[in-house]
mmCIF file of N, CA and C in Angstrom:
data_model
loop_
_atom_site.group_PDB
_atom_site.id
_atom_site.type_symbol
_atom_site.label_atom_id
_atom_site.label_comp_id
_atom_site.label_asym_id
_atom_site.label_seq_id
_atom_site.Cartn_x
_atom_site.Cartn_y
_atom_site.Cartn_z
ATOM 1 N N MET A 617 0.860 -1.147 0.000
ATOM 2 C CA MET A 617 0.000 0.000 0.000
ATOM 3 C C MET A 617 0.918 1.225 0.000
ATOM 4 N N SER A 618 0.701 2.110 -0.923
ATOM 5 C CA SER A 618 1.495 3.327 -1.019
ATOM 6 C C SER A 618 0.712 4.462 -0.380
ATOM 7 N N LEU A 619 1.323 5.124 0.612
ATOM 8 C CA LEU A 619 0.633 6.167 1.364
ATOM 9 C C LEU A 619 1.414 7.471 1.323
ATOM 10 N N ILE A 620 0.704 8.567 1.242
ATOM 11 C CA ILE A 620 1.289 9.892 1.414
ATOM 12 C C ILE A 620 0.935 10.315 2.830
ATOM 13 N N ILE A 621 1.958 10.441 3.688
ATOM 14 C CA ILE A 621 1.685 10.694 5.105
ATOM 15 C C ILE A 621 2.046 12.106 5.531
ATOM 16 N N GLY A 622 2.457 12.947 4.586
ATOM 17 C CA GLY A 622 2.789 14.321 4.915
ATOM 18 C C GLY A 622 3.135 15.117 3.669
ATOM 19 N N PRO A 623 3.503 16.405 3.843
ATOM 20 C CA PRO A 623 3.745 17.279 2.687
ATOM 21 C C PRO A 623 5.157 17.172 2.103
ATOM 22 N N GLY A 624 6.095 16.585 2.820
ATOM 23 C CA GLY A 624 7.488 16.570 2.375
ATOM 24 C C GLY A 624 7.784 15.486 1.356
ATOM 25 N N PRO A 625 8.934 15.595 0.683
ATOM 26 C CA PRO A 625 9.308 14.602 -0.321
ATOM 27 C C PRO A 625 9.586 13.221 0.273
ATOM 28 N N GLY A 626 9.937 13.157 1.532
ATOM 29 C CA GLY A 626 10.177 11.866 2.184
ATOM 30 C C GLY A 626 8.936 11.283 2.825
ATOM 31 N N ASP A 627 7.794 11.905 2.574
ATOM 32 C CA ASP A 627 6.549 11.464 3.213
ATOM 33 C C ASP A 627 5.735 10.500 2.357
ATOM 34 N N LEU A 628 6.349 9.933 1.336
ATOM 35 C CA LEU A 628 5.699 8.898 0.518
ATOM 36 C C LEU A 628 6.264 7.560 0.978
ATOM 37 N N VAL A 629 5.395 6.707 1.508
ATOM 38 C CA VAL A 629 5.850 5.407 2.011
ATOM 39 C C VAL A 629 5.084 4.296 1.325
ATOM 40 N N TYR A 630 5.772 3.185 1.158
ATOM 41 C CA TYR A 630 5.128 1.954 0.688
ATOM 42 C C TYR A 630 5.192 0.991 1.856
ATOM 43 N N ILE A 631 4.027 0.483 2.270
ATOM 44 C CA ILE A 631 3.972 -0.395 3.439
ATOM 45 C C ILE A 631 3.378 -1.739 3.030
ATOM 46 N N GLU A 632 4.023 -2.809 3.500
ATOM 47 C CA GLU A 632 3.542 -4.163 3.220
ATOM 48 C C GLU A 632 3.912 -5.068 4.380
ATOM 49 N N ARG A 633 3.374 -6.271 4.363
ATOM 50 C CA ARG A 633 3.664 -7.239 5.424
ATOM 51 C C ARG A 633 5.122 -7.691 5.344
ATOM 52 N N HIS A 634 5.743 -7.833 6.504
ATOM 53 C CA HIS A 634 7.102 -8.374 6.572
ATOM 54 C C HIS A 634 7.082 -9.872 6.273
ATOM 55 N N THR A 635 6.036 -10.566 6.767
ATOM 56 C CA THR A 635 5.966 -12.022 6.613
ATOM 57 C C THR A 635 5.548 -12.448 5.210
ATOM 58 N N LYS A 636 4.963 -11.535 4.432
ATOM 59 C CA LYS A 636 4.540 -11.881 3.075
ATOM 60 C C LYS A 636 4.706 -10.662 2.173
ATOM 61 N N PRO A 637 5.949 -10.315 1.841
ATOM 62 C CA PRO A 637 6.158 -9.141 0.995
ATOM 63 C C PRO A 637 5.611 -9.380 -0.412
ATOM 64 N N ALA A 638 5.028 -8.332 -0.990
ATOM 65 C CA ALA A 638 4.430 -8.437 -2.320
ATOM 66 C C ALA A 638 5.376 -7.954 -3.412
ATOM 67 N N LEU A 639 6.227 -7.008 -3.096
ATOM 68 C CA LEU A 639 7.140 -6.445 -4.097
ATOM 69 C C LEU A 639 8.580 -6.828 -3.776
ATOM 70 N N ASN A 640 9.388 -6.972 -4.839
ATOM 71 C CA ASN A 640 10.820 -7.153 -4.585
ATOM 72 C C ASN A 640 11.450 -5.783 -4.362
ATOM 73 N N ASP A 641 12.673 -5.770 -3.859
ATOM 74 C CA ASP A 641 13.325 -4.506 -3.496
ATOM 75 C C ASP A 641 13.540 -3.591 -4.700
ATOM 76 N N ALA A 642 13.841 -4.174 -5.872
ATOM 77 C CA ALA A 642 14.089 -3.349 -7.067
ATOM 78 C C ALA A 642 12.825 -2.590 -7.470
ATOM 79 N N PHE A 643 11.689 -3.257 -7.447
ATOM 80 C CA PHE A 643 10.442 -2.578 -7.814
ATOM 81 C C PHE A 643 10.069 -1.539 -6.763
ATOM 82 N N ALA A 644 10.263 -1.885 -5.499
ATOM 83 C CA ALA A 644 9.944 -0.942 -4.423
ATOM 84 C C ALA A 644 10.798 0.321 -4.549
ATOM 85 N N ALA A 645 12.064 0.176 -4.968
ATOM 86 C CA ALA A 645 12.946 1.339 -5.135
ATOM 87 C C ALA A 645 12.462 2.237 -6.268
ATOM 88 N N ARG A 646 11.847 1.649 -7.300
ATOM 89 C CA ARG A 646 11.326 2.436 -8.417
ATOM 90 C C ARG A 646 10.151 3.312 -8.004
ATOM 91 N N LEU A 647 9.503 2.958 -6.910
ATOM 92 C CA LEU A 647 8.380 3.764 -6.422
ATOM 93 C C LEU A 647 8.855 5.067 -5.778
ATOM 94 N N LYS A 648 10.157 5.180 -5.540
ATOM 95 C CA LYS A 648 10.749 6.359 -4.901
ATOM 96 C C LYS A 648 10.076 6.672 -3.569
ATOM 97 N N SER A 649 9.757 5.617 -2.843
ATOM 98 C CA SER A 649 9.160 5.786 -1.534
ATOM 99 C C SER A 649 9.976 5.029 -0.506
ATOM 100 N N ARG A 650 9.762 5.392 0.713
ATOM 101 C CA ARG A 650 10.385 4.676 1.818
ATOM 102 C C ARG A 650 9.598 3.382 2.010
ATOM 103 N N VAL A 651 10.291 2.248 2.006
ATOM 104 C CA VAL A 651 9.620 0.948 2.135
ATOM 105 C C VAL A 651 9.598 0.545 3.601
ATOM 106 N N ILE A 652 8.406 0.215 4.078
ATOM 107 C CA ILE A 652 8.228 -0.261 5.453
ATOM 108 C C ILE A 652 7.615 -1.647 5.368
ATOM 109 N N ARG A 653 8.335 -2.632 5.871
ATOM 110 C CA ARG A 653 7.814 -4.010 5.913
ATOM 111 C C ARG A 653 7.600 -4.366 7.376
ATOM 112 N N ASN A 654 6.345 -4.295 7.792
ATOM 113 C CA ASN A 654 6.001 -4.507 9.186
ATOM 114 C C ASN A 654 4.554 -4.979 9.241
ATOM 115 N N ASP A 655 4.341 -6.165 9.762
ATOM 116 C CA ASP A 655 2.987 -6.734 9.813
ATOM 117 C C ASP A 655 2.028 -5.880 10.629
ATOM 118 N N GLY A 656 2.470 -5.421 11.800
ATOM 119 C CA GLY A 656 1.596 -4.622 12.667
ATOM 120 C C GLY A 656 1.193 -3.308 12.035
ATOM 121 N N LEU A 657 2.156 -2.596 11.440
ATOM 122 C CA LEU A 657 1.830 -1.327 10.787
ATOM 123 C C LEU A 657 0.947 -1.535 9.562
ATOM 124 N N PHE A 658 1.216 -2.601 8.809
ATOM 125 C CA PHE A 658 0.384 -2.889 7.639
ATOM 126 C C PHE A 658 -1.064 -3.155 8.059
ATOM 127 N N ASN A 659 -1.242 -3.978 9.095
ATOM 128 C CA ASN A 659 -2.595 -4.266 9.579
ATOM 129 C C ASN A 659 -3.271 -3.011 10.114
ATOM 130 N N ALA A 660 -2.522 -2.142 10.781
ATOM 131 C CA ALA A 660 -3.084 -0.878 11.276
ATOM 132 C C ALA A 660 -3.509 -0.001 10.107
ATOM 133 N N ALA A 661 -2.710 0.016 9.045
ATOM 134 C CA ALA A 661 -3.065 0.819 7.871
ATOM 135 C C ALA A 661 -4.335 0.282 7.223
ATOM 136 N N LEU A 662 -4.504 -1.039 7.196
ATOM 137 C CA LEU A 662 -5.729 -1.618 6.628
ATOM 138 C C LEU A 662 -6.954 -1.232 7.446
ATOM 139 N N VAL A 663 -6.816 -1.279 8.770
ATOM 140 C CA VAL A 663 -7.948 -0.966 9.640
ATOM 141 C C VAL A 663 -8.299 0.510 9.563
ATOM 142 N N GLY A 664 -7.282 1.370 9.582
ATOM 143 C CA GLY A 664 -7.528 2.805 9.583
ATOM 144 C C GLY A 664 -7.338 3.417 8.217
ATOM 145 N N LEU A 665 -7.767 2.712 7.176
ATOM 146 C CA LEU A 665 -7.486 3.098 5.793
ATOM 147 C C LEU A 665 -7.640 4.593 5.528
ATOM 148 N N GLY A 666 -8.731 5.181 5.896
ATOM 149 C CA GLY A 666 -8.951 6.584 5.575
ATOM 150 C C GLY A 666 -8.248 7.556 6.504
ATOM 151 N N SER A 667 -7.946 7.156 7.719
ATOM 152 C CA SER A 667 -7.357 8.089 8.672
ATOM 153 C C SER A 667 -5.835 7.978 8.757
ATOM 154 N N PHE A 668 -5.228 7.060 8.049
ATOM 155 C CA PHE A 668 -3.786 6.850 8.147
ATOM 156 C C PHE A 668 -3.003 7.794 7.249
ATOM 157 N N GLY A 669 -3.643 8.392 6.295
ATOM 158 C CA GLY A 669 -2.977 9.282 5.340
ATOM 159 C C GLY A 669 -3.724 9.212 4.017
ATOM 160 N N PHE A 670 -3.198 9.880 3.026
ATOM 161 C CA PHE A 670 -3.808 9.838 1.702
ATOM 162 C C PHE A 670 -3.327 8.583 0.994
ATOM 163 N N ILE A 671 -4.246 7.736 0.550
ATOM 164 C CA ILE A 671 -3.877 6.488 -0.119
ATOM 165 C C ILE A 671 -3.491 6.822 -1.553
ATOM 166 N N HIS A 672 -2.233 6.574 -1.869
ATOM 167 C CA HIS A 672 -1.686 6.901 -3.182
ATOM 168 C C HIS A 672 -1.835 5.735 -4.141
ATOM 169 N N GLY A 673 -1.789 4.526 -3.639
ATOM 170 C CA GLY A 673 -1.906 3.339 -4.485
ATOM 171 C C GLY A 673 -2.053 2.092 -3.646
ATOM 172 N N VAL A 674 -2.624 1.078 -4.229
ATOM 173 C CA VAL A 674 -2.809 -0.204 -3.553
ATOM 174 C C VAL A 674 -2.392 -1.297 -4.521
ATOM 175 N N LEU A 675 -1.606 -2.254 -4.055
ATOM 176 C CA LEU A 675 -1.198 -3.404 -4.843
ATOM 177 C C LEU A 675 -2.091 -4.569 -4.457
ATOM 178 N N ILE A 676 -2.688 -5.213 -5.432
ATOM 179 C CA ILE A 676 -3.592 -6.321 -5.164
ATOM 180 C C ILE A 676 -2.965 -7.604 -5.695
ATOM 181 N N GLU A 677 -2.839 -8.592 -4.811
ATOM 182 C CA GLU A 677 -2.319 -9.896 -5.212
ATOM 183 C C GLU A 677 -3.489 -10.726 -5.729
ATOM 184 N N THR A 678 -3.340 -11.289 -6.916
ATOM 185 C CA THR A 678 -4.428 -12.059 -7.524
ATOM 186 C C THR A 678 -3.963 -13.470 -7.861
ATOM 187 N N GLU A 679 -4.904 -14.298 -8.192
ATOM 188 C CA GLU A 679 -4.629 -15.650 -8.666
ATOM 189 C C GLU A 679 -5.229 -15.800 -10.054
ATOM 190 N N ASP A 680 -4.668 -16.738 -10.817
ATOM 191 C CA ASP A 680 -5.267 -17.050 -12.106
ATOM 192 C C ASP A 680 -6.681 -17.570 -11.889
ATOM 193 N N LEU A 681 -7.513 -17.397 -12.897
ATOM 194 C CA LEU A 681 -8.884 -17.863 -12.829
ATOM 195 C C LEU A 681 -8.901 -19.371 -12.561
ATOM 196 N N PHE A 682 -9.750 -19.811 -11.635
ATOM 197 C CA PHE A 682 -9.818 -21.231 -11.323
ATOM 198 C C PHE A 682 -11.261 -21.639 -11.059
ATOM 199 N N LEU A 683 -11.469 -22.936 -11.117
ATOM 200 C CA LEU A 683 -12.763 -23.529 -10.786
ATOM 201 C C LEU A 683 -12.609 -24.337 -9.510
ATOM 202 N N LEU A 684 -13.694 -24.534 -8.797
ATOM 203 C CA LEU A 684 -13.689 -25.390 -7.626
ATOM 204 C C LEU A 684 -14.461 -26.657 -7.945
ATOM 205 N N LYS A 685 -13.831 -27.798 -7.667
ATOM 206 C CA LYS A 685 -14.518 -29.085 -7.828
ATOM 207 C C LYS A 685 -14.966 -29.511 -6.440
ATOM 208 N N ARG A 686 -16.249 -29.778 -6.306
ATOM 209 C CA ARG A 686 -16.816 -30.084 -4.991
ATOM 210 C C ARG A 686 -17.042 -31.583 -4.841
ATOM 211 N N TYR A 687 -16.697 -32.087 -3.684
ATOM 212 C CA TYR A 687 -16.967 -33.479 -3.325
ATOM 213 C C TYR A 687 -17.749 -33.472 -2.023
ATOM 214 N N THR A 688 -18.776 -34.299 -1.934
ATOM 215 C CA THR A 688 -19.568 -34.425 -0.716
ATOM 216 C C THR A 688 -19.578 -35.891 -0.324
ATOM 217 N N ARG A 689 -19.144 -36.175 0.892
ATOM 218 C CA ARG A 689 -19.061 -37.551 1.365
ATOM 219 C C ARG A 689 -19.551 -37.618 2.804
ATOM 220 N N LYS A 690 -20.132 -38.782 3.160
ATOM 221 C CA LYS A 690 -20.474 -39.037 4.556
ATOM 222 C C LYS A 690 -19.315 -39.814 5.168
ATOM 223 N N ILE A 691 -18.890 -39.372 6.345
ATOM 224 C CA ILE A 691 -17.798 -40.053 7.041
ATOM 225 C C ILE A 691 -18.162 -40.202 8.509
ATOM 226 N N ASN A 692 -17.424 -41.066 9.209
ATOM 227 C CA ASN A 692 -17.746 -41.278 10.617
ATOM 228 C C ASN A 692 -17.229 -40.106 11.450
ATOM 229 N N PRO A 693 -17.832 -39.853 12.588
ATOM 230 C CA PRO A 693 -17.483 -38.683 13.406
ATOM 231 C C PRO A 693 -16.023 -38.648 13.854
ATOM 232 N N GLU A 694 -15.453 -39.809 14.192
ATOM 233 C CA GLU A 694 -14.063 -39.837 14.660
ATOM 234 C C GLU A 694 -13.110 -39.349 13.569
ATOM 235 N N THR A 695 -13.329 -39.795 12.332
ATOM 236 C CA THR A 695 -12.482 -39.371 11.215
ATOM 237 C C THR A 695 -12.663 -37.889 10.948
ATOM 238 N N ALA A 696 -13.894 -37.397 10.990
ATOM 239 C CA ALA A 696 -14.156 -35.975 10.750
ATOM 240 C C ALA A 696 -13.456 -35.102 11.791
ATOM 241 N N ILE A 697 -13.526 -35.494 13.047
ATOM 242 C CA ILE A 697 -12.884 -34.727 14.119
ATOM 243 C C ILE A 697 -11.367 -34.759 13.957
ATOM 244 N N LYS A 698 -10.810 -35.927 13.623
ATOM 245 C CA LYS A 698 -9.365 -36.041 13.452
ATOM 246 C C LYS A 698 -8.874 -35.152 12.304
ATOM 247 N N ILE A 699 -9.604 -35.139 11.185
ATOM 248 C CA ILE A 699 -9.224 -34.285 10.055
ATOM 249 C C ILE A 699 -9.311 -32.810 10.452
ATOM 250 N N ALA A 700 -10.387 -32.435 11.136
ATOM 251 C CA ALA A 700 -10.570 -31.037 11.532
ATOM 252 C C ALA A 700 -9.471 -30.587 12.499
ATOM 253 N N GLU A 701 -9.006 -31.469 13.355
ATOM 254 C CA GLU A 701 -7.973 -31.106 14.329
ATOM 255 C C GLU A 701 -6.572 -31.098 13.724
ATOM 256 N N THR A 702 -6.291 -32.034 12.821
ATOM 257 C CA THR A 702 -4.918 -32.184 12.315
ATOM 258 C C THR A 702 -4.711 -31.639 10.907
ATOM 259 N N MET A 703 -5.774 -31.528 10.128
ATOM 260 C CA MET A 703 -5.677 -31.139 8.715
ATOM 261 C C MET A 703 -4.756 -32.096 7.948
ATOM 262 N N ASP A 704 -4.636 -33.325 8.420
ATOM 263 C CA ASP A 704 -3.760 -34.322 7.805
ATOM 264 C C ASP A 704 -4.575 -35.197 6.862
ATOM 265 N N PHE A 705 -4.725 -34.745 5.641
ATOM 266 C CA PHE A 705 -5.464 -35.508 4.643
ATOM 267 C C PHE A 705 -4.611 -36.625 4.047
ATOM 268 N N ALA A 706 -3.286 -36.470 4.091
ATOM 269 C CA ALA A 706 -2.388 -37.468 3.506
ATOM 270 C C ALA A 706 -2.446 -38.788 4.269
ATOM 271 N N ASN A 707 -2.594 -38.730 5.580
ATOM 272 C CA ASN A 707 -2.584 -39.954 6.393
ATOM 273 C C ASN A 707 -3.965 -40.315 6.930
ATOM 274 N N SER A 708 -4.992 -39.719 6.373
ATOM 275 C CA SER A 708 -6.354 -39.979 6.835
ATOM 276 C C SER A 708 -6.931 -41.206 6.132
ATOM 277 N N GLU A 709 -7.873 -41.851 6.801
ATOM 278 C CA GLU A 709 -8.584 -42.950 6.150
ATOM 279 C C GLU A 709 -9.660 -42.424 5.195
ATOM 280 N N PHE A 710 -9.942 -41.139 5.286
ATOM 281 C CA PHE A 710 -10.883 -40.497 4.369
ATOM 282 C C PHE A 710 -10.156 -40.173 3.069
ATOM 283 N N LEU A 711 -10.528 -40.836 2.005
ATOM 284 C CA LEU A 711 -9.886 -40.642 0.704
ATOM 285 C C LEU A 711 -10.928 -40.378 -0.380
ATOM 286 N N ILE A 712 -10.589 -39.494 -1.270
ATOM 287 C CA ILE A 712 -11.385 -39.271 -2.472
ATOM 288 C C ILE A 712 -10.528 -39.793 -3.625
ATOM 289 N N PRO A 713 -10.958 -40.841 -4.312
ATOM 290 C CA PRO A 713 -10.116 -41.476 -5.331
ATOM 291 C C PRO A 713 -9.568 -40.512 -6.389
ATOM 292 N N GLU A 714 -10.324 -39.481 -6.740
ATOM 293 C CA GLU A 714 -9.869 -38.525 -7.756
ATOM 294 C C GLU A 714 -8.840 -37.535 -7.216
ATOM 295 N N GLU A 715 -8.642 -37.498 -5.899
ATOM 296 C CA GLU A 715 -7.766 -36.506 -5.277
ATOM 297 C C GLU A 715 -6.660 -37.167 -4.461
ATOM 298 N N LEU A 716 -5.882 -38.029 -5.131
ATOM 299 C CA LEU A 716 -4.759 -38.699 -4.490
ATOM 300 C C LEU A 716 -3.468 -38.303 -5.184
ATOM 301 N N ASP A 717 -2.377 -38.285 -4.422
ATOM 302 C CA ASP A 717 -1.081 -38.021 -5.050
ATOM 303 C C ASP A 717 -0.564 -39.308 -5.700
ATOM 304 N N SER A 718 0.630 -39.266 -6.258
ATOM 305 C CA SER A 718 1.170 -40.432 -6.970
ATOM 306 C C SER A 718 1.420 -41.615 -6.040
ATOM 307 N N GLY A 719 1.547 -41.368 -4.737
ATOM 308 C CA GLY A 719 1.739 -42.438 -3.767
ATOM 309 C C GLY A 719 0.445 -42.959 -3.168
ATOM 310 N N GLY A 720 -0.694 -42.467 -3.643
ATOM 311 C CA GLY A 720 -1.985 -42.916 -3.128
ATOM 312 C C GLY A 720 -2.430 -42.225 -1.856
ATOM 313 N N LYS A 721 -1.754 -41.146 -1.472
ATOM 314 C CA LYS A 721 -2.123 -40.387 -0.269
ATOM 315 C C LYS A 721 -3.103 -39.281 -0.643
ATOM 316 N N GLY A 722 -3.981 -38.937 0.276
ATOM 317 C CA GLY A 722 -4.963 -37.886 0.040
ATOM 318 C C GLY A 722 -4.323 -36.515 -0.064
ATOM 319 N N LEU A 723 -4.825 -35.707 -0.989
ATOM 320 C CA LEU A 723 -4.342 -34.341 -1.155
ATOM 321 C C LEU A 723 -5.155 -33.401 -0.274
ATOM 322 N N LYS A 724 -4.489 -32.358 0.225
ATOM 323 C CA LYS A 724 -5.180 -31.370 1.045
ATOM 324 C C LYS A 724 -6.058 -30.507 0.137
ATOM 325 N N PRO A 725 -7.337 -30.396 0.440
ATOM 326 C CA PRO A 725 -8.222 -29.594 -0.412
ATOM 327 C C PRO A 725 -8.002 -28.096 -0.208
ATOM 328 N N TYR A 726 -8.507 -27.323 -1.136
ATOM 329 C CA TYR A 726 -8.453 -25.865 -1.040
ATOM 330 C C TYR A 726 -9.334 -25.395 0.116
ATOM 331 N N HIS A 727 -10.448 -26.072 0.317
ATOM 332 C CA HIS A 727 -11.401 -25.700 1.368
ATOM 333 C C HIS A 727 -12.182 -26.952 1.749
ATOM 334 N N PHE A 728 -12.562 -27.067 3.005
ATOM 335 C CA PHE A 728 -13.453 -28.156 3.394
ATOM 336 C C PHE A 728 -14.348 -27.715 4.534
ATOM 337 N N LYS A 729 -15.492 -28.371 4.626
ATOM 338 C CA LYS A 729 -16.476 -28.070 5.666
ATOM 339 C C LYS A 729 -16.963 -29.380 6.260
ATOM 340 N N VAL A 730 -17.258 -29.354 7.534
ATOM 341 C CA VAL A 730 -17.840 -30.494 8.215
ATOM 342 C C VAL A 730 -19.225 -30.065 8.695
ATOM 343 N N TYR A 731 -20.247 -30.810 8.295
ATOM 344 C CA TYR A 731 -21.623 -30.516 8.695
ATOM 345 C C TYR A 731 -22.085 -31.556 9.703
ATOM 346 N N ILE A 732 -22.560 -31.086 10.833
ATOM 347 C CA ILE A 732 -23.110 -31.977 11.849
ATOM 348 C C ILE A 732 -24.559 -31.595 12.046
ATOM 349 N N ASN A 733 -25.438 -32.556 11.853
ATOM 350 C CA ASN A 733 -26.862 -32.330 12.051
ATOM 351 C C ASN A 733 -27.217 -32.803 13.458
ATOM 352 N N PRO A 734 -27.534 -31.886 14.362
ATOM 353 C CA PRO A 734 -27.791 -32.286 15.749
ATOM 354 C C PRO A 734 -29.103 -33.046 15.939
ATOM 355 N N THR A 735 -29.959 -33.075 14.935
ATOM 356 C CA THR A 735 -31.247 -33.767 15.088
ATOM 357 C C THR A 735 -31.174 -35.228 14.673
ATOM 358 N N THR A 736 -30.016 -35.688 14.204
ATOM 359 C CA THR A 736 -29.875 -37.093 13.807
ATOM 360 C C THR A 736 -28.868 -37.777 14.711
ATOM 361 N N THR A 737 -28.845 -39.104 14.636
ATOM 362 C CA THR A 737 -27.811 -39.832 15.373
ATOM 363 C C THR A 737 -26.471 -39.571 14.686
ATOM 364 N N MET A 738 -25.413 -39.572 15.433
ATOM 365 C CA MET A 738 -24.103 -39.179 14.913
ATOM 366 C C MET A 738 -23.360 -40.357 14.281
ATOM 367 N N ARG A 739 -24.059 -41.174 13.481
ATOM 368 C CA ARG A 739 -23.371 -42.285 12.821
ATOM 369 C C ARG A 739 -22.506 -41.787 11.681
ATOM 370 N N ASN A 740 -22.984 -40.817 10.930
ATOM 371 C CA ASN A 740 -22.224 -40.257 9.827
ATOM 372 C C ASN A 740 -22.313 -38.738 9.842
ATOM 373 N N ILE A 741 -21.237 -38.120 9.421
ATOM 374 C CA ILE A 741 -21.153 -36.667 9.324
ATOM 375 C C ILE A 741 -20.889 -36.336 7.870
ATOM 376 N N LEU A 742 -21.451 -35.246 7.408
ATOM 377 C CA LEU A 742 -21.268 -34.827 6.028
ATOM 378 C C LEU A 742 -20.030 -33.949 5.915
ATOM 379 N N LEU A 743 -19.124 -34.310 5.023
ATOM 380 C CA LEU A 743 -17.928 -33.524 4.787
ATOM 381 C C LEU A 743 -17.944 -33.075 3.334
ATOM 382 N N LYS A 744 -17.796 -31.781 3.112
ATOM 383 C CA LYS A 744 -17.682 -31.235 1.762
ATOM 384 C C LYS A 744 -16.270 -30.729 1.589
ATOM 385 N N SER A 745 -15.636 -31.110 0.489
ATOM 386 C CA SER A 745 -14.297 -30.604 0.208
ATOM 387 C C SER A 745 -14.283 -30.011 -1.193
ATOM 388 N N PHE A 746 -13.451 -29.013 -1.365
ATOM 389 C CA PHE A 746 -13.336 -28.305 -2.637
ATOM 390 C C PHE A 746 -11.872 -28.300 -3.047
ATOM 391 N N THR A 747 -11.600 -28.698 -4.276
ATOM 392 C CA THR A 747 -10.240 -28.625 -4.802
ATOM 393 C C THR A 747 -10.213 -27.626 -5.936
ATOM 394 N N LYS A 748 -9.063 -26.972 -6.087
ATOM 395 C CA LYS A 748 -8.904 -25.965 -7.130
ATOM 396 C C LYS A 748 -8.508 -26.639 -8.432
ATOM 397 N N ARG A 749 -9.081 -26.165 -9.502
ATOM 398 C CA ARG A 749 -8.728 -26.606 -10.842
ATOM 399 C C ARG A 749 -8.389 -25.372 -11.662
ATOM 400 N N ASN A 750 -7.270 -25.400 -12.343
ATOM 401 C CA ASN A 750 -6.915 -24.324 -13.250
ATOM 402 C C ASN A 750 -7.957 -24.301 -14.353
ATOM 403 N N MET A 751 -8.639 -23.185 -14.514
ATOM 404 C CA MET A 751 -9.746 -23.111 -15.461
ATOM 405 C C MET A 751 -9.302 -23.391 -16.892
ATOM 406 N N PHE A 752 -8.115 -22.928 -17.261
ATOM 407 C CA PHE A 752 -7.664 -23.109 -18.634
ATOM 408 C C PHE A 752 -7.294 -24.554 -18.911
ATOM 409 N N GLN A 753 -6.792 -25.292 -17.901
ATOM 410 C CA GLN A 753 -6.526 -26.712 -18.086
ATOM 411 C C GLN A 753 -7.831 -27.480 -18.222
ATOM 412 N N VAL A 754 -8.843 -27.100 -17.456
ATOM 413 C CA VAL A 754 -10.140 -27.774 -17.537
ATOM 414 C C VAL A 754 -10.756 -27.554 -18.921
ATOM 415 N N ILE A 755 -10.681 -26.337 -19.424
ATOM 416 C CA ILE A 755 -11.250 -26.045 -20.745
ATOM 417 C C ILE A 755 -10.508 -26.818 -21.833
ATOM 418 N N GLN A 756 -9.180 -26.931 -21.720
ATOM 419 C CA GLN A 756 -8.412 -27.638 -22.731
ATOM 420 C C GLN A 756 -8.645 -29.148 -22.686
ATOM 421 N N THR A 757 -8.822 -29.721 -21.478
ATOM 422 C CA THR A 757 -9.010 -31.164 -21.390
ATOM 423 C C THR A 757 -10.453 -31.596 -21.594
ATOM 424 N N HIS A 758 -11.410 -30.687 -21.373
ATOM 425 C CA HIS A 758 -12.833 -30.983 -21.558
ATOM 426 C C HIS A 758 -13.501 -29.887 -22.378
ATOM 427 N N PRO A 759 -13.122 -29.720 -23.651
ATOM 428 C CA PRO A 759 -13.634 -28.575 -24.409
ATOM 429 C C PRO A 759 -15.136 -28.580 -24.629
ATOM 430 N N GLY A 760 -15.764 -29.729 -24.653
ATOM 431 C CA GLY A 760 -17.203 -29.762 -24.938
ATOM 432 C C GLY A 760 -18.071 -29.764 -23.708
ATOM 433 N N ASP A 761 -17.479 -29.897 -22.519
ATOM 434 C CA ASP A 761 -18.288 -29.998 -21.286
ATOM 435 C C ASP A 761 -18.759 -28.647 -20.818
#
C-alpha cells in the first residue's frame, strides 16, 4: 500500500507485510518511496485506511482464474474430528479417489467443511471438500463440457 503521510518529499511510504512481501526490493525502489515491511503497521493501515494518510496506491495480489470441484461424502465422526484437528489428509482414512497423489495419499483440499446435524444420530457426518482446478486446463481437457 502506497501512502502519502505528509507534505514533504520523504513522506511517501510503501507499506507491506514483513511475513509476506508483495514487491521485490528493485520494484519498491522504483516507487521512490520509503519501504516499510512490518505486519503490525500494515494491519493498522488496513484498519484505519482513511485516517492513516492519503492512499496513493494499492497493490492487489491475484490468482489465475480457477474452478472449484466439490466433493460431498459421509464419514464417521471420529475421522471428521481427526481431520478437523490435524488437517492431515495425507494420512487420513478419508480418501477421495480422484484426489490422491502419486503415492496414493490424500491431497489437502483448497477448502473443506464439516456438517453436523444435531437432530440425527451421529453415525455419519457430512464432509464437503473443494479442490482448485486451473480453469484453462479444464477447458483444454474438456472442451465440450
